[in-house]
XYZ file of C-alpha atoms in Angstrom:
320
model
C 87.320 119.256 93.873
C 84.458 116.670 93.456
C 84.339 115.969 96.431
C 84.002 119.199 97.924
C 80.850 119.796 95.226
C 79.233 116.734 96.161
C 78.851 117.826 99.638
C 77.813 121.277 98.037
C 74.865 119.725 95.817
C 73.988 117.047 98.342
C 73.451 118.973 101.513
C 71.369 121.491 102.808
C 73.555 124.152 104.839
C 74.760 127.987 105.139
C 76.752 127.700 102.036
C 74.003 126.692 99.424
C 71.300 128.542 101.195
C 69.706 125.547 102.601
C 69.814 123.720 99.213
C 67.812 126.918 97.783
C 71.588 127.899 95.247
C 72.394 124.880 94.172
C 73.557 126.273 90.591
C 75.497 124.106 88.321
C 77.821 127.041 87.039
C 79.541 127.220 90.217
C 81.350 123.619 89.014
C 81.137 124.740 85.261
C 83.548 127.482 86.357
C 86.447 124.790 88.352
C 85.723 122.513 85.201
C 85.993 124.848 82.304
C 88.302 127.484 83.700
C 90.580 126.209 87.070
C 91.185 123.128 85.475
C 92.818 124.294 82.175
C 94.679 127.204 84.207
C 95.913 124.169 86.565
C 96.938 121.517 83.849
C 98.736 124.432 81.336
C 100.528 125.743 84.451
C 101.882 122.835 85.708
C 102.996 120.761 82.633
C 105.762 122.299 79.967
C 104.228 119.845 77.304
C 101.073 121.494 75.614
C 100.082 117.992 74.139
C 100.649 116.288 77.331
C 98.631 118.820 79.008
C 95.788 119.270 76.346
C 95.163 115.160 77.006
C 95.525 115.636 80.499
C 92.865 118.191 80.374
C 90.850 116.437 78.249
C 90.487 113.431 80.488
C 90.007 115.488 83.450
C 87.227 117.125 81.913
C 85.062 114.605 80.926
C 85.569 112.861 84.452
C 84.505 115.818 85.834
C 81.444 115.535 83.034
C 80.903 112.368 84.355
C 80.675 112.962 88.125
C 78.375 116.031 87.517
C 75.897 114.327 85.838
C 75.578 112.108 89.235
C 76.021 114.902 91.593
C 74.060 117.259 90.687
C 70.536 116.867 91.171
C 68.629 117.020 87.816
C 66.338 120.383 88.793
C 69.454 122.529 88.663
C 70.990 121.008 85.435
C 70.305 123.804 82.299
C 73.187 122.986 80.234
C 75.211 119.958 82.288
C 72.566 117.649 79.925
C 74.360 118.769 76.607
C 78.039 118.314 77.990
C 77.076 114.366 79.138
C 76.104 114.484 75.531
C 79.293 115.205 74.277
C 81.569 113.762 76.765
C 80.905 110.370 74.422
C 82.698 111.677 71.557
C 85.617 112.699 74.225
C 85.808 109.496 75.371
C 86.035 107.745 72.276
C 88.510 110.243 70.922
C 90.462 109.372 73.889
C 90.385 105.374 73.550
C 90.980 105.550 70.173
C 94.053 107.381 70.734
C 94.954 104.982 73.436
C 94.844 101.998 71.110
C 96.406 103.668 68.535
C 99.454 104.432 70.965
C 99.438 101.312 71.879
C 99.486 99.691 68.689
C 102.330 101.548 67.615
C 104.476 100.698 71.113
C 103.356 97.362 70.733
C 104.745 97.426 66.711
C 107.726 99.050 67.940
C 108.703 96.440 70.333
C 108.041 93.194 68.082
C 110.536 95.366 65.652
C 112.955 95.623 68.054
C 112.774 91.657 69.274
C 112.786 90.605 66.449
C 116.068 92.518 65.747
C 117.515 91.165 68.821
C 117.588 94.473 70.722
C 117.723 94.772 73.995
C 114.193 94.176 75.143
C 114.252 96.570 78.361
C 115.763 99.242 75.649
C 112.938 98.627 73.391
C 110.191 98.916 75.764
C 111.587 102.199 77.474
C 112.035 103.764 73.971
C 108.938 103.290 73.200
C 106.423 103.846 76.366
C 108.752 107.315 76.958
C 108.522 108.430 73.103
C 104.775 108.922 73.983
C 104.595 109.626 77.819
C 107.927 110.943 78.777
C 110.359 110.099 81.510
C 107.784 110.255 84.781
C 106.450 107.717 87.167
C 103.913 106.998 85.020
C 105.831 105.747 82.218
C 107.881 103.370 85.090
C 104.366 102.064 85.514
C 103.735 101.290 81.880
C 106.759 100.101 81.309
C 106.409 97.236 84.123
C 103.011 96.932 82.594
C 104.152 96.442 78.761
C 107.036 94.139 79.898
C 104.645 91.684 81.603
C 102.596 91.440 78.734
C 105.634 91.491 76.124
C 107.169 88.210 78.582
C 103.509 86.714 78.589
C 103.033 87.165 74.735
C 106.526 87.302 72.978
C 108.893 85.520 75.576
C 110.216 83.173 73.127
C 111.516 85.688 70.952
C 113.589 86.750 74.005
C 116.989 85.590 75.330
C 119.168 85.991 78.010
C 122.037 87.315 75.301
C 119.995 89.685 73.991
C 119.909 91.890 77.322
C 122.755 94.352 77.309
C 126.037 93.114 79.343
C 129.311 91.292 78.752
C 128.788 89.212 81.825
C 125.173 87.408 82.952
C 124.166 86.410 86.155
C 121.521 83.951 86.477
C 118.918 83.383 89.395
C 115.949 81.545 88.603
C 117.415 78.020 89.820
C 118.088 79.382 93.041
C 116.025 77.250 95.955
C 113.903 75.981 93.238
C 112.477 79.557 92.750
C 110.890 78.511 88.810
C 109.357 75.554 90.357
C 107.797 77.618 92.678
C 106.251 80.026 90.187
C 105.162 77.249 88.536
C 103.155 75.898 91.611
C 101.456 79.240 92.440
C 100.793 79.503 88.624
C 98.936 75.798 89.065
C 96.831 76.765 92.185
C 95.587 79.867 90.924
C 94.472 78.105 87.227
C 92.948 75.849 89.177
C 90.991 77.800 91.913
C 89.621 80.609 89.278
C 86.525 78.445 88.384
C 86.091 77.180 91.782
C 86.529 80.578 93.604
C 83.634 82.115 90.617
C 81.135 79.694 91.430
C 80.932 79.960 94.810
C 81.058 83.947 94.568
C 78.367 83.754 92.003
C 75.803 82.002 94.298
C 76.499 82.770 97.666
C 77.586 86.589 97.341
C 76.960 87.919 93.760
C 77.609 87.513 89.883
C 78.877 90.875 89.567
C 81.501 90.378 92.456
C 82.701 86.893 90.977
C 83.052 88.608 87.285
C 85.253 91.336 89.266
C 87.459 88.213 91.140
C 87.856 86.375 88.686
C 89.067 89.533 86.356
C 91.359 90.414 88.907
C 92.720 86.663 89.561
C 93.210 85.919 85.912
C 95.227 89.486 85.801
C 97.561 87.807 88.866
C 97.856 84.904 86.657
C 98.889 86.413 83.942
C 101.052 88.523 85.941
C 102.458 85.238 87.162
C 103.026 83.463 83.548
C 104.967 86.490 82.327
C 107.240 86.552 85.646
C 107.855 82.533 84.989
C 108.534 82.993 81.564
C 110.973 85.916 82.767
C 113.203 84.700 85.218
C 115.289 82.715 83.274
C 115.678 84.840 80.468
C 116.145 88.523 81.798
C 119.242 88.465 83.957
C 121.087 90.311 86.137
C 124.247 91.719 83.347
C 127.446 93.716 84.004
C 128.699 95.601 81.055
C 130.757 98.403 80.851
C 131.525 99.596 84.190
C 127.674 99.347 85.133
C 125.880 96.895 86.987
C 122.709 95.813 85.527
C 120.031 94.391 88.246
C 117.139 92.833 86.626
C 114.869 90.990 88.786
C 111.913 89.132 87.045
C 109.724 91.843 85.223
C 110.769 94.271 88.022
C 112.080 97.941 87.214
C 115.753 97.225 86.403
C 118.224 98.746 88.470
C 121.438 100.482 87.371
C 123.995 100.945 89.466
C 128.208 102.190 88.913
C 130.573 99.640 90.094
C 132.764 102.238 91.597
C 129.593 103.474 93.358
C 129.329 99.699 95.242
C 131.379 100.145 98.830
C 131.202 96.495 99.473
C 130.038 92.925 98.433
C 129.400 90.070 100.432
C 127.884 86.821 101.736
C 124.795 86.564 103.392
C 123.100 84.093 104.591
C 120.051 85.252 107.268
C 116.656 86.001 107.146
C 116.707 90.439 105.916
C 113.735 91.998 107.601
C 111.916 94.961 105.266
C 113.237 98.142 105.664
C 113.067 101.788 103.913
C 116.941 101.412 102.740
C 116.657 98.177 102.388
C 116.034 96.266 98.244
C 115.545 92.652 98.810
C 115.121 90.954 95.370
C 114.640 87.150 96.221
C 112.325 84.762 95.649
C 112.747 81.115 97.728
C 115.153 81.228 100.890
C 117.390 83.912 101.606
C 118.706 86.662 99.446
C 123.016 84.817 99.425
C 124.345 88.580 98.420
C 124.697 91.754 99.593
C 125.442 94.770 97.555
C 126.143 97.732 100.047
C 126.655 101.035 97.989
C 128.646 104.433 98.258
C 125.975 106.807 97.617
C 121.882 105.733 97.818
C 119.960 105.299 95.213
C 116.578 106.936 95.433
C 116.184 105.737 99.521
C 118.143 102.392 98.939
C 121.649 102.313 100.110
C 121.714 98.235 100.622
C 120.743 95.410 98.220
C 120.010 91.794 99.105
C 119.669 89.496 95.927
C 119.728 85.757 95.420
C 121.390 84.247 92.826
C 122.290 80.806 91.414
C 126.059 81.527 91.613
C 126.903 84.215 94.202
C 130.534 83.678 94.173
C 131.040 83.774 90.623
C 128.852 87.005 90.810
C 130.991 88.546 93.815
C 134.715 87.523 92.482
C 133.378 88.932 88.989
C 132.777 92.988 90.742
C 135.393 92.392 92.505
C 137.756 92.084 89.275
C 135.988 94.767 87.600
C 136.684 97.354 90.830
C 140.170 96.300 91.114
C 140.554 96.971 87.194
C 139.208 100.137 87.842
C 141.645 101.189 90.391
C 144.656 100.070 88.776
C 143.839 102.067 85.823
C 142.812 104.943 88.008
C 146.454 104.039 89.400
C 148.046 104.104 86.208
């Protein structure tokens, strides 16, 4: 929609009379009227939607005030007033929210809970069920590994049975080494950007790299203490701080061996870090577009003898 007004208010053609109707209620109207029709139509939540449409409308306050030229503005210059006391509303809320899933999840580790659990509970108890809340989630559960990972242990994860996967092909030590490179090329890497290219570029690299090595930290803290579990009947796949995936034994057509080089393919998982993924999980019904799963692990027998017992148990008491 912005985009189609920019080329409205920036050009001279048919359609705005040779830049001679270049009236700023034609965008009050998609702001203040299609926008609230669009976000109460399309989401069932009123709250979600009156946030939704509260965000949307002071971005759209935002971009106005650069796209449309400042002859034509009448009352655009009282809205960019206002659309301060939006945004603050708006980050105070988000730091509120946060505080209070960031509360919620020392509660719960401290109770021993099942981190994943805690972290779900509380990013969905605000957001809902939705891909963004799969991206917050992966979000709080770096920073929850990065800040709080001692309070975490492998026992506290839900299962009867852990798998482990972090010694596999050195894969920790390897973390460790990328987490060592990028500490130490960050100042390096910002001095050269601030002289030869700009200061505002290396402030925006180094942002960004320090985020990766964060990112990094939390996924070397997590490895050895967020396994892969089996409890239940269920399959538990956890993978570093990756989404964790959930899958029915009976729904598993066959494990195996591997031992080759798995190129990247749409039905194709590969969770592995050094070498090659050692097992292969080949399921009865997709999940989402996956139907095969390549993981490495430290023990892959001990791993494939222990679904094997728990399918066999389930036959012979769907025998019985």
């Amino acid at each position: 929609m912005s985009t189609l007004w920019f080329f409205y208010y920036n050009t001279e053609s048919a359609w705005n009379n040779y830049g001679n109707a270049k009236w700023e209620w034609l965008f009050l109207i998609d702001v203040f009227i299609v926008l609230p029709i669009i976000c109460f139509i399309c989401i069932k939540n009123r709250k979600q939607a009156l946030l939704k449409l509260l965000v949307l409308t002071t971005l759209a306050i935002f971009i106005g005030s650069y796209i449309i030229p400042e002859q034509h503005k009448v009352l655009w210059p009282y809205f960019e007033q206002g659309r301060y006391f939006v945004v603050s509303f708006i980050i105070l809320f988000e730091i509120i929210a946060l505080l209070t899933v960031c509360l919620a999840i020392s509660v719960a580790l401290q109770q021993k809970l099942d981190p994943d659990h805690a972290i779900e509970r509380a990013i969905t108890r605000y957001v809902g069920k939705s891909a963004v809340a799969t991206l917050l989630c992966f979000e709080t559960r770096m920073w929850t590994f990065a800040l709080f990972a001692k309070q975490i242990k492998a026992t506290h994860f839900h299962g009867n049975t852990h798998f482990s996967y972090h010694e596999k092909d050195g894969a920790k030590s390897n973390l460790l080494g990328f987490i060592i490179l990028i500490a130490f090329e960050i100042p390096i890497v910002h001095l050269l950007l601030h002289f030869i290219w700009s200061p505002m570029a290396a402030n925006i690299v180094t942002l960004l790299t320090v985020f990766s090595l964060i990112f990094f930290i939390a996924e070397y803290r997590a490895i050895d203490r967020r396994p892969i579990s089996l409890c239940d009947g269920v399959l538990h796949i956890r993978y570093g701080l990756y989404q964790p995936i959930h899958i029915p034994v009976n729904n598993i057509a066959r494990l195996k061996d591997n031992a080759e080089f798995i190129k990247r393919e749409k039905h194709i998982k590969r969770l592995n870090y050094s070498g090659v993924p050692n097992v292969v999980i080949e399921l009865k019904k997709p999940i989402g577009n996956t139907q095969t799963i390549y993981i490495g692990l430290d023990n892959p027998r001990h791993f494939i003898s222990s679904i094997e017992s728990k399918l066999k148990q389930k036959k012979d008491n769907h025998s019985l």
